[in-house]
Coordinates of C-alpha atoms and ligand atoms in Angstrom, one line a residue:
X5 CA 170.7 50.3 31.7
X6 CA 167.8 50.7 28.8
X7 CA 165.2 49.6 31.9
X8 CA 166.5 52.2 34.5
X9 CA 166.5 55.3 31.6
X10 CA 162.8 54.5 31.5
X11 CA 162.1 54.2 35.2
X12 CA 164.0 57.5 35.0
X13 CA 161.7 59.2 32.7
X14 CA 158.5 57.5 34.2
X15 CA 159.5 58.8 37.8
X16 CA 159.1 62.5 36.4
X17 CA 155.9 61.6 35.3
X18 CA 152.6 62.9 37.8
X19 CA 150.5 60.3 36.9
X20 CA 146.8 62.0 38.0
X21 CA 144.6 59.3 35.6
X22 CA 144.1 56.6 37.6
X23 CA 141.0 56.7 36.8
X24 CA 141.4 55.9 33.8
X25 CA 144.0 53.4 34.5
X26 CA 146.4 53.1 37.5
X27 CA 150.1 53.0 36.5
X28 CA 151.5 49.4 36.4
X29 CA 153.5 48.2 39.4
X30 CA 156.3 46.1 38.1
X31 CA 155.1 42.9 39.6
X32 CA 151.9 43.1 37.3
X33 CA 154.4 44.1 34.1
X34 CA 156.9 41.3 34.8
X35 CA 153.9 38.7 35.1
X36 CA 152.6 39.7 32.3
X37 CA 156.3 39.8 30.5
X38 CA 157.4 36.4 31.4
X39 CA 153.7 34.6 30.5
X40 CA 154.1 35.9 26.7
X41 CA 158.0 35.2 26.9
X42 CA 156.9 31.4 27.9
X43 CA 153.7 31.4 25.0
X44 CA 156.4 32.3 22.3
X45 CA 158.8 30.2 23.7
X46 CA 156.7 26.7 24.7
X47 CA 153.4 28.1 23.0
X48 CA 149.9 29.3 24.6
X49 CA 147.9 26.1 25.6
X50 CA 151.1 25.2 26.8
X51 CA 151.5 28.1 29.1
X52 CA 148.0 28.3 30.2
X53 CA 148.5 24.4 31.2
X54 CA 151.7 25.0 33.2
X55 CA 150.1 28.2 34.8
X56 CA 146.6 26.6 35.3
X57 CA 146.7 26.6 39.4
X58 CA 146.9 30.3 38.5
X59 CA 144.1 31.1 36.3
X60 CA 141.2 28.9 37.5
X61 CA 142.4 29.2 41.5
X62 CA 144.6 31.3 42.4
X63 CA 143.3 34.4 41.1
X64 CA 139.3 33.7 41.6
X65 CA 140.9 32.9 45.3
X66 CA 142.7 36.3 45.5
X67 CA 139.5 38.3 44.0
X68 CA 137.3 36.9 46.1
X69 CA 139.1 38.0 49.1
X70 CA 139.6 41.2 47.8
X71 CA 135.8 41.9 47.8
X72 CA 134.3 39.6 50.6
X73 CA 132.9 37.6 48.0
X74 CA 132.8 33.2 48.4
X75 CA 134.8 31.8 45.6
X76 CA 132.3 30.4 43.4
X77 CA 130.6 33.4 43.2
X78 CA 133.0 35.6 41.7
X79 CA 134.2 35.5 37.5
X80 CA 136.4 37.5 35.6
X81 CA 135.6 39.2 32.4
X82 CA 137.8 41.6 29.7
X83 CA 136.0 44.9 31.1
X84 CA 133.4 45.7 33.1
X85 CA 130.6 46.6 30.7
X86 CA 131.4 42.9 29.5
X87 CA 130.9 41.9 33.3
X88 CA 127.3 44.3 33.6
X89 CA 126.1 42.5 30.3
X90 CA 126.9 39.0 31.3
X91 CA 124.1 40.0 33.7
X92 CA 121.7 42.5 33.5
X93 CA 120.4 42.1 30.5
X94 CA 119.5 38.6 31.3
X95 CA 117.0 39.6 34.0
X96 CA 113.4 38.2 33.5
X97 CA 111.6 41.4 33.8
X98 CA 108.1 42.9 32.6
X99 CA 106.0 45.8 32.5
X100 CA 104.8 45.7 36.2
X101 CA 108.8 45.9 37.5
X102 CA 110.8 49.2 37.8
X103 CA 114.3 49.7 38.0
X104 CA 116.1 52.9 40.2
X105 CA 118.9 54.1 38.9
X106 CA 120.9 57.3 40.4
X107 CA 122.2 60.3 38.4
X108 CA 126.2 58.6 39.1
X109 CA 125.3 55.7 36.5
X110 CA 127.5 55.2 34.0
X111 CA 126.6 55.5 30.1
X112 CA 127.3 52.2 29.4
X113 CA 125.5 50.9 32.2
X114 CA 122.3 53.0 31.1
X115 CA 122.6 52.0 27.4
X116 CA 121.9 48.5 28.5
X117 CA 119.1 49.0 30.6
X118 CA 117.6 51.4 28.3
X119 CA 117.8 48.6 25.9
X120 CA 115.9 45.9 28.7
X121 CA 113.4 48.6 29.4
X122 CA 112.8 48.8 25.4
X123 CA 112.4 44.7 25.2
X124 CA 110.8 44.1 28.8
X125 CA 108.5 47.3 29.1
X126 CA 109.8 48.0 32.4
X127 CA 110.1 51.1 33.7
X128 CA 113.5 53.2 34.9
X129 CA 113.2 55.6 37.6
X130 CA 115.8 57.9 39.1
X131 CA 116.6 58.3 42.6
X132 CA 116.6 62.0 43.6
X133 CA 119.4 63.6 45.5
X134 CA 119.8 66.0 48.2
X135 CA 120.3 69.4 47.2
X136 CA 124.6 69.1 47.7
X137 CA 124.1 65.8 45.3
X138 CA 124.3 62.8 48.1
X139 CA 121.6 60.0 47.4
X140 CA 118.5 60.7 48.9
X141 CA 118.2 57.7 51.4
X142 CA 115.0 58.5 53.3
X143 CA 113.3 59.1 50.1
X144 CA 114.7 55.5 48.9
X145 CA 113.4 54.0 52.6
X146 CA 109.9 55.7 52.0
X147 CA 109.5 54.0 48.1
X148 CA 111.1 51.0 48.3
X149 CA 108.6 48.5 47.7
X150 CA 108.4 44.9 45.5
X151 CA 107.7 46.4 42.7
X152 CA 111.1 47.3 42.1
X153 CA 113.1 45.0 40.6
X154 CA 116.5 46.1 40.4
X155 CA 118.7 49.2 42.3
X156 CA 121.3 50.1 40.5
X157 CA 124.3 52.5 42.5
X158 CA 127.7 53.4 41.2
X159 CA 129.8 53.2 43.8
X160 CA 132.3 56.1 43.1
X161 CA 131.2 57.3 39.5
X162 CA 133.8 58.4 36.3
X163 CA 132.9 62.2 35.7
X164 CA 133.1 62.7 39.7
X165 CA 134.4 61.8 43.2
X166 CA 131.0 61.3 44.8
X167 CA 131.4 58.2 47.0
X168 CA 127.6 56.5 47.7
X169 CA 127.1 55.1 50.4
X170 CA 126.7 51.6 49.2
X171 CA 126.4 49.6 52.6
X172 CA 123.8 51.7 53.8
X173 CA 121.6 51.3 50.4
X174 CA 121.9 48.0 51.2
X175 CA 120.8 48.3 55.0
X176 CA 117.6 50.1 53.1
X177 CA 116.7 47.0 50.2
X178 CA 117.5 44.0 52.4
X179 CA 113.9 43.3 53.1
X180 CA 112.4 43.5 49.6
X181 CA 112.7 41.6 46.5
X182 CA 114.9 43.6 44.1
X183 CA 118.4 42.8 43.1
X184 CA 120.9 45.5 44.1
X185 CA 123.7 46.2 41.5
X186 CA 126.8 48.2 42.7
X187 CA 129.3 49.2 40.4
X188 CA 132.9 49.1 41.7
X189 CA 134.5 50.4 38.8
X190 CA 136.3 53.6 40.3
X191 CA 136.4 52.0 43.5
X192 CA 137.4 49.1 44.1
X193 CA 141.1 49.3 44.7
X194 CA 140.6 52.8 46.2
X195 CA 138.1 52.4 48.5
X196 CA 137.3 49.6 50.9
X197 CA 134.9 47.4 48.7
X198 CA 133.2 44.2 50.5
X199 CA 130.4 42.6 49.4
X200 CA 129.1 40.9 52.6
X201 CA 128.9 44.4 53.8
X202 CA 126.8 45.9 51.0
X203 CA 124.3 43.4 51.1
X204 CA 124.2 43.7 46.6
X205 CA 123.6 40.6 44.6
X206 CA 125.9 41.9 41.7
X207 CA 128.8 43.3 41.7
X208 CA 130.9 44.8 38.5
X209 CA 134.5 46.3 38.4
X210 CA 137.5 46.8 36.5
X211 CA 141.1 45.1 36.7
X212 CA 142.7 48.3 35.0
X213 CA 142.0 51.6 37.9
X214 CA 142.7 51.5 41.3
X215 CA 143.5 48.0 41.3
X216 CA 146.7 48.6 39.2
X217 CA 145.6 45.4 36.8
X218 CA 146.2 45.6 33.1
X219 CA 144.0 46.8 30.7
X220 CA 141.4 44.0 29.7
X221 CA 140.8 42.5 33.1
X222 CA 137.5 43.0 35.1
X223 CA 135.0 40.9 37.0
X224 CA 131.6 40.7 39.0
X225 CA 130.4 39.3 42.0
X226 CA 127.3 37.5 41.1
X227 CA 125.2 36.5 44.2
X228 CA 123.5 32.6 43.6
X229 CA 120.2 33.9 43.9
X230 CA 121.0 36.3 41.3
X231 CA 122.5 33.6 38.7
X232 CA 118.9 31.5 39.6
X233 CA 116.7 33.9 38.4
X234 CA 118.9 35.1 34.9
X235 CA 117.5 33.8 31.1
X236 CA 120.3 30.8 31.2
X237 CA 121.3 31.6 27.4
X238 CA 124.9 30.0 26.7
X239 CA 127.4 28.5 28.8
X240 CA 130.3 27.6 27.0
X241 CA 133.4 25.1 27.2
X242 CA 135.0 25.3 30.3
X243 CA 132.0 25.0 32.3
X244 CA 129.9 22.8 30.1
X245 CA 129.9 19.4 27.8
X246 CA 128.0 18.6 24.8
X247 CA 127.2 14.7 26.3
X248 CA 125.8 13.9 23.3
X249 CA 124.2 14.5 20.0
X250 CA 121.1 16.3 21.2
X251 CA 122.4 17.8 24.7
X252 CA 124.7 19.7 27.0
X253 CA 125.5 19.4 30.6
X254 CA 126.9 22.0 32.8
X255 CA 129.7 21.0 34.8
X256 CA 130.5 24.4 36.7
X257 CA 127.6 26.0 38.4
X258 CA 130.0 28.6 39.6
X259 CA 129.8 32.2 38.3
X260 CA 132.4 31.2 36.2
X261 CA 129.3 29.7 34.2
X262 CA 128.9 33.6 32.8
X263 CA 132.3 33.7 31.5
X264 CA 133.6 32.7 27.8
X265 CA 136.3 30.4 28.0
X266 CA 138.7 32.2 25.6
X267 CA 140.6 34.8 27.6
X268 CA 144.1 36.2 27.7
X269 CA 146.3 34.1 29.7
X270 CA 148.8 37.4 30.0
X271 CA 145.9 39.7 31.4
X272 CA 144.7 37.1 33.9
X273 CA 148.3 36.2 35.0
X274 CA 149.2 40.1 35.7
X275 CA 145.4 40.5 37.7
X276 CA 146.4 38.1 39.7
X277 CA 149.6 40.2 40.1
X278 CA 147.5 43.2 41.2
X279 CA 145.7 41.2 43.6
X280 CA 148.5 39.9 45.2
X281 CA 150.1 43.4 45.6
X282 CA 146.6 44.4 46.4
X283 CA 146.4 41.9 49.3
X284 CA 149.7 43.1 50.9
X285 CA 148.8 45.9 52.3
X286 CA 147.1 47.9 49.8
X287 CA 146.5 51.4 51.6
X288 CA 143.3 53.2 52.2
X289 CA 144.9 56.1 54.1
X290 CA 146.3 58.6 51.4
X291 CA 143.7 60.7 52.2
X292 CA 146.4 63.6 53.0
X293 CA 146.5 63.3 48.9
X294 CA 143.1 63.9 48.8
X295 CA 142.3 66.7 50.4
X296 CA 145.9 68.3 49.0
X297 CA 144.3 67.4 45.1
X298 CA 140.6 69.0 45.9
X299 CA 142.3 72.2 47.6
X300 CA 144.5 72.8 44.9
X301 CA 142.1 72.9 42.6
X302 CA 139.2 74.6 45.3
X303 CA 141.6 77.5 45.1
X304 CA 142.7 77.8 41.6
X305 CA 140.9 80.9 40.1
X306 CA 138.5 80.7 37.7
X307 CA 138.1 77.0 38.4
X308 CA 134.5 75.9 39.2
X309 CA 134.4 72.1 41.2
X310 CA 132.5 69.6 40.1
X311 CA 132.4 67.3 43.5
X312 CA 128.4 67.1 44.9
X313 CA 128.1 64.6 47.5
X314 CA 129.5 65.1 51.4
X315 CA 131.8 62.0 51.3
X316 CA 134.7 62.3 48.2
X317 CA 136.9 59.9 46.6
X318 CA 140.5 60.7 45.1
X319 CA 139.0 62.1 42.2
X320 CA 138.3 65.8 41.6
X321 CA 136.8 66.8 38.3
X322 CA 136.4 70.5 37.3
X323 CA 136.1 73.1 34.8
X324 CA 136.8 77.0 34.0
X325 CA 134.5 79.1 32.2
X326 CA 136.8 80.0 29.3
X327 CA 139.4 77.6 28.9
X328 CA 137.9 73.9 27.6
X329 CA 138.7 70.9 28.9
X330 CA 141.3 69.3 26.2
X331 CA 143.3 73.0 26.3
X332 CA 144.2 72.2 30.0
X333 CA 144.7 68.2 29.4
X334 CA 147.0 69.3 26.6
X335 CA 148.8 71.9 28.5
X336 CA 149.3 70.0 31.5
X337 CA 150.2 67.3 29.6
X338 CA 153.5 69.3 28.1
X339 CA 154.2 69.6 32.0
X340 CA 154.2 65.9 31.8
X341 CA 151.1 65.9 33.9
X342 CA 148.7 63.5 33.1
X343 CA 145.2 64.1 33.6
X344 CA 141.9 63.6 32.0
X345 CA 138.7 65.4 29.7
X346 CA 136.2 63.5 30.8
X347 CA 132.4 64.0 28.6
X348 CA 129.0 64.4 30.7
X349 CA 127.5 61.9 28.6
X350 CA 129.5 59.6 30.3
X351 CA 128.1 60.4 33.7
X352 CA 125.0 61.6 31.7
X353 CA 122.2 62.1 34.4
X354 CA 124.0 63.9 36.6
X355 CA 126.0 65.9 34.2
X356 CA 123.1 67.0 32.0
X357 CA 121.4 68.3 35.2
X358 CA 124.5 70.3 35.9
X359 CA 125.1 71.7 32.6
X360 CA 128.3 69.4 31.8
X361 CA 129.6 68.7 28.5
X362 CA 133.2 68.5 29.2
X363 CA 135.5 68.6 32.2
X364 CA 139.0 67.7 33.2
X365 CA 139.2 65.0 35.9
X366 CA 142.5 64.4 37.9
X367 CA 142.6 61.2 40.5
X368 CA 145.1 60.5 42.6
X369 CA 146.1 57.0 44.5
X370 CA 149.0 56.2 47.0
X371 CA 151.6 56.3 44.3
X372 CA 150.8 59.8 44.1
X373 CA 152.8 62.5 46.3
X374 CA 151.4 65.8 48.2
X375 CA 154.6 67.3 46.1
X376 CA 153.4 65.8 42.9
X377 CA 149.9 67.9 43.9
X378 CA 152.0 71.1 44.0
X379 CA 152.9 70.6 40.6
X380 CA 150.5 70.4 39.5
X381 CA 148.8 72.8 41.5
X382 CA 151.5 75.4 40.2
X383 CA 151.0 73.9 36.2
X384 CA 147.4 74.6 36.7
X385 CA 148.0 78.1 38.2
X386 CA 150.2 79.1 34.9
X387 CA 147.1 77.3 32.6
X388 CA 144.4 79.3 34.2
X389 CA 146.6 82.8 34.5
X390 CA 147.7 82.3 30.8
X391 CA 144.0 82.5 29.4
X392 CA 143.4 80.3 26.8
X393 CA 146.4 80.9 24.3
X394 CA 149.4 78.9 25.2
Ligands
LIG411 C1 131.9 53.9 36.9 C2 132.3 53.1 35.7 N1 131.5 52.0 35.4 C3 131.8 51.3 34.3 C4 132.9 51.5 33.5 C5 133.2 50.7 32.3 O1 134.3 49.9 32.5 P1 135.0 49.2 31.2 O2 135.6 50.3 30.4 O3 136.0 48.2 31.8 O4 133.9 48.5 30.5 C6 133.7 52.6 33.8 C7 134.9 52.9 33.0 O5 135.5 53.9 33.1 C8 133.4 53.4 34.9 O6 134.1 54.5 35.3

């Protein structure tokens, strides 16, 4: 009875933050339940042995089907920032390389390359865009050359629903030497994501989004020739042996080999949850949801869009001159609407460009309804017409 009051309350809820996190199916909940029921109950080796087809098969199986990656390629992390800096900062660069980055990369992503750039003296260069914000591919054909050591493209970025066209970047750096990076973050899950297709070497995203996963699950694709050419600093216990007194040996060449061995069994068990839902069926085609989110808030007075790029994702971030950002999370919120404030400097490139310090960001995914848009469209409405005093 308790359970169905809550599925009550939660079904009034318009849930428009998946991009912060996507709400939980009950498949991923109950996996995650029943593994913490079983590591009170037996105790957590315990549970990690009985479930151990699970966590080091099953779920590196269902990931790497998710993303067109070969098994042994793909490893699971506790967030995608954790993922990027298993990697990036481990690649041997020097003053002669440069790195593109577009204006879609996220902060955390940025921080670490800043920091590379600082210890490698390489240099970071921005790919420029078209005036309506899509990637400038001819100008990426024309200066793609050896010296560049690393593309870096967010595949659908946080502050906005710009989706790059990440298999065609690819089509562009296959010939050269550089590494291509793609970060799946807000995409996987969302949008088609396959790695054979992009042609990238690495590969980062996050259990929590559009993937419906819990909170503290993410991974990376990591490409062999990419895992050859890192600073080999650590591997540790499940994919290594100290043989004797003076030496190691490393048993796993896998990806795996980038991972630390200590993890949450309960995370890992309700990923592999996700995926599973994820590989029944997961659907691409709520694009009806879409267009009904970006209209609603195209026609909302007073409301400027921040969407650049011709191709758009099912998130829709936007502003209005007088009312900030948190007013109109807040507000909404009391509708029981949840949305979210999103800060430039998390999408810093682009946003500083634009003038962006704050904006609200609503995403949608199939859970979401074209009726749960006219709520919110009509919450919004009220917000706006209300000026800022509530
Ligand atoms: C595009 C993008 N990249 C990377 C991240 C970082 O993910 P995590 O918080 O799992 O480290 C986020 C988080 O929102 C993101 O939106």
């Amino acid at each position: 009875m308790a359970e169905q009051g809550v599925r009550q309350a939660e079904d009034r809820l318009v849930h428009l933050n998946t991009a912060g996190a996507g709400l939980m199916p009950d498949t991923v909940r109950a996996a995650m339940e029943a593994c913490i029921a079983r590591e009170a109950a037996i105790g957590c080796y315990e549970t990690e042995e009985s479930l151990d087809d699970l966590l080091q098969g099953e779920v590196y199986q269902r990931l790497a089907r998710a993303i067109g990656a070969p098994v042994e390629d793909v490893a699971l992390f506790d967030s995608a920032t954790r993922a990027w800096c298993a990697v990036v900062p481990k690649l041997r660069l020097g003053p002669a390389d440069r790195v593109w980055v577009t204006p879609y990369e996220y902060a955390g992503n940025l921080i670490s390359l800043f920091s590379l750039r600082d210890r490698t003296g390489c240099r970071i260069e921005v790919v420029p865009t078209l005036p309506g914000g899509d990637l400038d591919l001819e100008w990426m054909a024309a200066h793609i050359a050896d010296d560049v050591a690393l593309v870096s493209v967010t595949h659908i970025p946080s502050g906005c629903g710009i989706v790059n066209p990440v298999e065609e970047i690819g089509r562009i750096l296959a010939p050269y030497r550089c590494f291509y990076a793609v970060d799946a973050c807000q995409s996987i899950g969302q949008v088609p994501v396959d790695v054979s297709r992009i042609g990238c070497q690495l590969l980062t995203g996050a259990g929590r989004k559009f993937m419906r996963g819990p909170r503290g699950t993410a991974f990376a694709y990591v490409a062999p020739r990419l895992r050859e050419a890192l600073i080999t600093d650590f591997h540790d216990l499940h994919v290594a042996h100290v043989d004797s007194p003076t030496g190691y040996r490393v048993t796993d060449p896998s990806a795996r080999g980038l991972e630390l061995a200590e993890r949450t069994t309960a995370a890992v068990a309700g990923l592999n949850a996700a995926l599973t839902l994820f590989e029944s069926g997961s659907p691409f085609d709520h694009k009806d949801v879409f267009r009904a989110l970006r209209e609603t808030v195209e026609r909302t007075p007073g409301i400027e869009l921040i969407a650049p790029g011709e191709v758009q994702s099912g998130i829709v971030s936007f502003r209005h001159a007088d009312i900030p950002a948190d007013e109109i999370r807040r507000r909404l919120g009391e509708r029981r609407i949840n949305v979210w404030k999103i800060v430039g400097n998390h999408t810093p490139i682009y946003m500083a460009e634009r003038g962006v310090e704050t904006a609200v960001r609503a995403s949608v995914h199939y859970y979401n309804t074209v009726e749960e848009i006219e709520t919110f469209g009509r919450a919004l409405r009220e917000i706006v017409g209300a000026g800022s005093r509530s």
